[in-house]
Backbone as CSV, one residue per row, in Angstrom:
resi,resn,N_x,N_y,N_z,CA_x,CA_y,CA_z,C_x,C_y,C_z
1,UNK,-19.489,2.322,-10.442,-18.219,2.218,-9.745,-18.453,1.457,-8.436
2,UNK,-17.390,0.676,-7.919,-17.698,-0.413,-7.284,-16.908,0.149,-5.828
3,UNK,-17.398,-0.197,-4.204,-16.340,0.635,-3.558,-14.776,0.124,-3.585
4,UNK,-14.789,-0.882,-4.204,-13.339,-1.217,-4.170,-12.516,-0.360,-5.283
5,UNK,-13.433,0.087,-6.178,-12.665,1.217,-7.010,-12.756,2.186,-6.433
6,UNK,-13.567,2.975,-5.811,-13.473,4.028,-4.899,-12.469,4.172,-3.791
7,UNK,-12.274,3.001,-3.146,-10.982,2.852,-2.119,-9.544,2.803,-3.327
8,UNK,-9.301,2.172,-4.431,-8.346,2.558,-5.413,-8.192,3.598,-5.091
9,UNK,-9.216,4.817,-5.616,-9.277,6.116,-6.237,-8.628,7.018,-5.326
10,UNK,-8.951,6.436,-4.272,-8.675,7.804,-2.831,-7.520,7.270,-2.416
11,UNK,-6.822,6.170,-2.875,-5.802,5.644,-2.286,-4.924,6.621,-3.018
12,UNK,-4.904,6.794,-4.669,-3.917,7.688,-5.382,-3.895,8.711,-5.108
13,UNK,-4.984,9.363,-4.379,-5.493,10.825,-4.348,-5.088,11.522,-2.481
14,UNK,-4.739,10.411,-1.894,-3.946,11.061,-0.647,-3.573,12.087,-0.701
15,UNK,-2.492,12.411,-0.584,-1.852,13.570,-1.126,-2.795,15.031,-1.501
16,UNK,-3.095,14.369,-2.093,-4.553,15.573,-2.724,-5.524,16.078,-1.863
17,UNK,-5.928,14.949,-1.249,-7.021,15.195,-0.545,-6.514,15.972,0.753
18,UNK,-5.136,16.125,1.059,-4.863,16.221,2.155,-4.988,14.583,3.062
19,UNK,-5.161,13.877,2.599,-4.838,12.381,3.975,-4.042,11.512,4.323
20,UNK,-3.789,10.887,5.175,-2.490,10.399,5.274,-2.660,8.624,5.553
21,UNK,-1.790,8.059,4.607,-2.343,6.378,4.793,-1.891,5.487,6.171
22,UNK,-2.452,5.151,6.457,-2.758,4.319,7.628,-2.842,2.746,7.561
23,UNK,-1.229,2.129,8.540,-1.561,0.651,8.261,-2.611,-0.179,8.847
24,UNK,-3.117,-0.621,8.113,-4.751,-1.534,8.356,-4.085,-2.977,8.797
25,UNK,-5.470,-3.439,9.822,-5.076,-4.921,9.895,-5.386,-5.836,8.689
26,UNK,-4.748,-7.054,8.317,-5.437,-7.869,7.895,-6.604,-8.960,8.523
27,UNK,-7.368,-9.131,7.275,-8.590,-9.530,7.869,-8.757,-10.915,6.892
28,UNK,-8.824,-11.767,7.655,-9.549,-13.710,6.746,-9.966,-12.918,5.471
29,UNK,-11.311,-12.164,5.437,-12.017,-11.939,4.620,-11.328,-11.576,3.230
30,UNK,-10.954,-11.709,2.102,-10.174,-11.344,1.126,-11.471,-9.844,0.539
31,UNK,-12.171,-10.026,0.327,-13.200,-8.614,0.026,-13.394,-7.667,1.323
32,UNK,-12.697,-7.638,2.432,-13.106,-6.912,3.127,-11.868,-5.302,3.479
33,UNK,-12.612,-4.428,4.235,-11.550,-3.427,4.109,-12.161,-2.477,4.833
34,UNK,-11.625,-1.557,5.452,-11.827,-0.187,6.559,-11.613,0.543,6.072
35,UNK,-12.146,1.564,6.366,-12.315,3.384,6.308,-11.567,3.891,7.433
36,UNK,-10.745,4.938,7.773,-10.780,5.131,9.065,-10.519,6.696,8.651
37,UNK,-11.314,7.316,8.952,-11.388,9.302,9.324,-10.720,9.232,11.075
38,UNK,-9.743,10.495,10.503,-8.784,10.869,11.870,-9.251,12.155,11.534
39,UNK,-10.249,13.346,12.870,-10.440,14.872,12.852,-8.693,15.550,13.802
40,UNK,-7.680,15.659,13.128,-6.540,16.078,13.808,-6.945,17.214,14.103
41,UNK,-8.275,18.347,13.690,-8.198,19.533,14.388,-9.051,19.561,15.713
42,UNK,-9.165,18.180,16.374,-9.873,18.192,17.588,-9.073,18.026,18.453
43,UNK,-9.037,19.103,19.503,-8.193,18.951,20.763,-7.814,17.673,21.955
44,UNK,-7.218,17.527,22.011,-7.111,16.409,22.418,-7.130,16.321,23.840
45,UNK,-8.098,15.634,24.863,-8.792,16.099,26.130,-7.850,14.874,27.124
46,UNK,-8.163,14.835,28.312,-7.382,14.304,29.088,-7.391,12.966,29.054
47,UNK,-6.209,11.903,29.621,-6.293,10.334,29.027,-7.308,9.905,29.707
48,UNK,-7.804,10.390,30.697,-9.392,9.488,31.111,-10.383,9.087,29.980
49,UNK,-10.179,10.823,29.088,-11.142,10.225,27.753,-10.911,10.145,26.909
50,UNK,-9.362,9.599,26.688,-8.923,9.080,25.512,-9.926,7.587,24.689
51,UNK,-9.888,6.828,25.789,-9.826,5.424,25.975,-11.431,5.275,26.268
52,UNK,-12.602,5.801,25.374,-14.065,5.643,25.981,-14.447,4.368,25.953
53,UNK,-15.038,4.111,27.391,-15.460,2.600,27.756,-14.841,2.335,28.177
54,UNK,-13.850,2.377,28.924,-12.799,1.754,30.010,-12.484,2.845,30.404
55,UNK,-12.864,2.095,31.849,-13.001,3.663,32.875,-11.797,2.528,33.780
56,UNK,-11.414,3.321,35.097,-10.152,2.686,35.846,-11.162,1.710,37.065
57,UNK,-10.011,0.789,36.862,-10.516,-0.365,38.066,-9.955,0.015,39.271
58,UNK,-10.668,0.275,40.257,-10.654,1.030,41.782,-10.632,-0.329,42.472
59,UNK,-9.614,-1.187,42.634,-9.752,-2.292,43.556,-8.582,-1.800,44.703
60,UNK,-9.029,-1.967,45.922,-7.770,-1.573,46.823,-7.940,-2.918,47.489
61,UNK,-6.484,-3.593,48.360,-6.317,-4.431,48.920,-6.335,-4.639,50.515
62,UNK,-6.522,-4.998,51.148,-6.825,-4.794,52.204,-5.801,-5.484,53.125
């Protein structure tokens, strides 16, 4: 089984699995394609660390 049949498989099986489909970008690549796992039972912490790797730009003007 090839993963493009595996991405088929889980595509019918949403529902089932409990998951919910998600619009993807398109990509040049015609063979290419994303995974994306969402943990909804993780609490969700303050917007400083929503956004990891961009921290706030502290410029003041003088």
């Amino acid at each position: 089984m090839t993963i493009k049949d595996d991405i088929g498989q889980l595509s019918r099986n949403l529902e089932k699995l409990g998951l919910q489909q998600v619009i993807v970008e398109n990509s040049l690549a015609d063979d290419s394609f994303r995974v994306v796992y969402i943990n909804k039972n993780v609490r969700k912490q303050g917007s400083e660390q929503s956004t990891p790797g961009k921290g706030k730009n502290k410029k003041s003007s003088s």
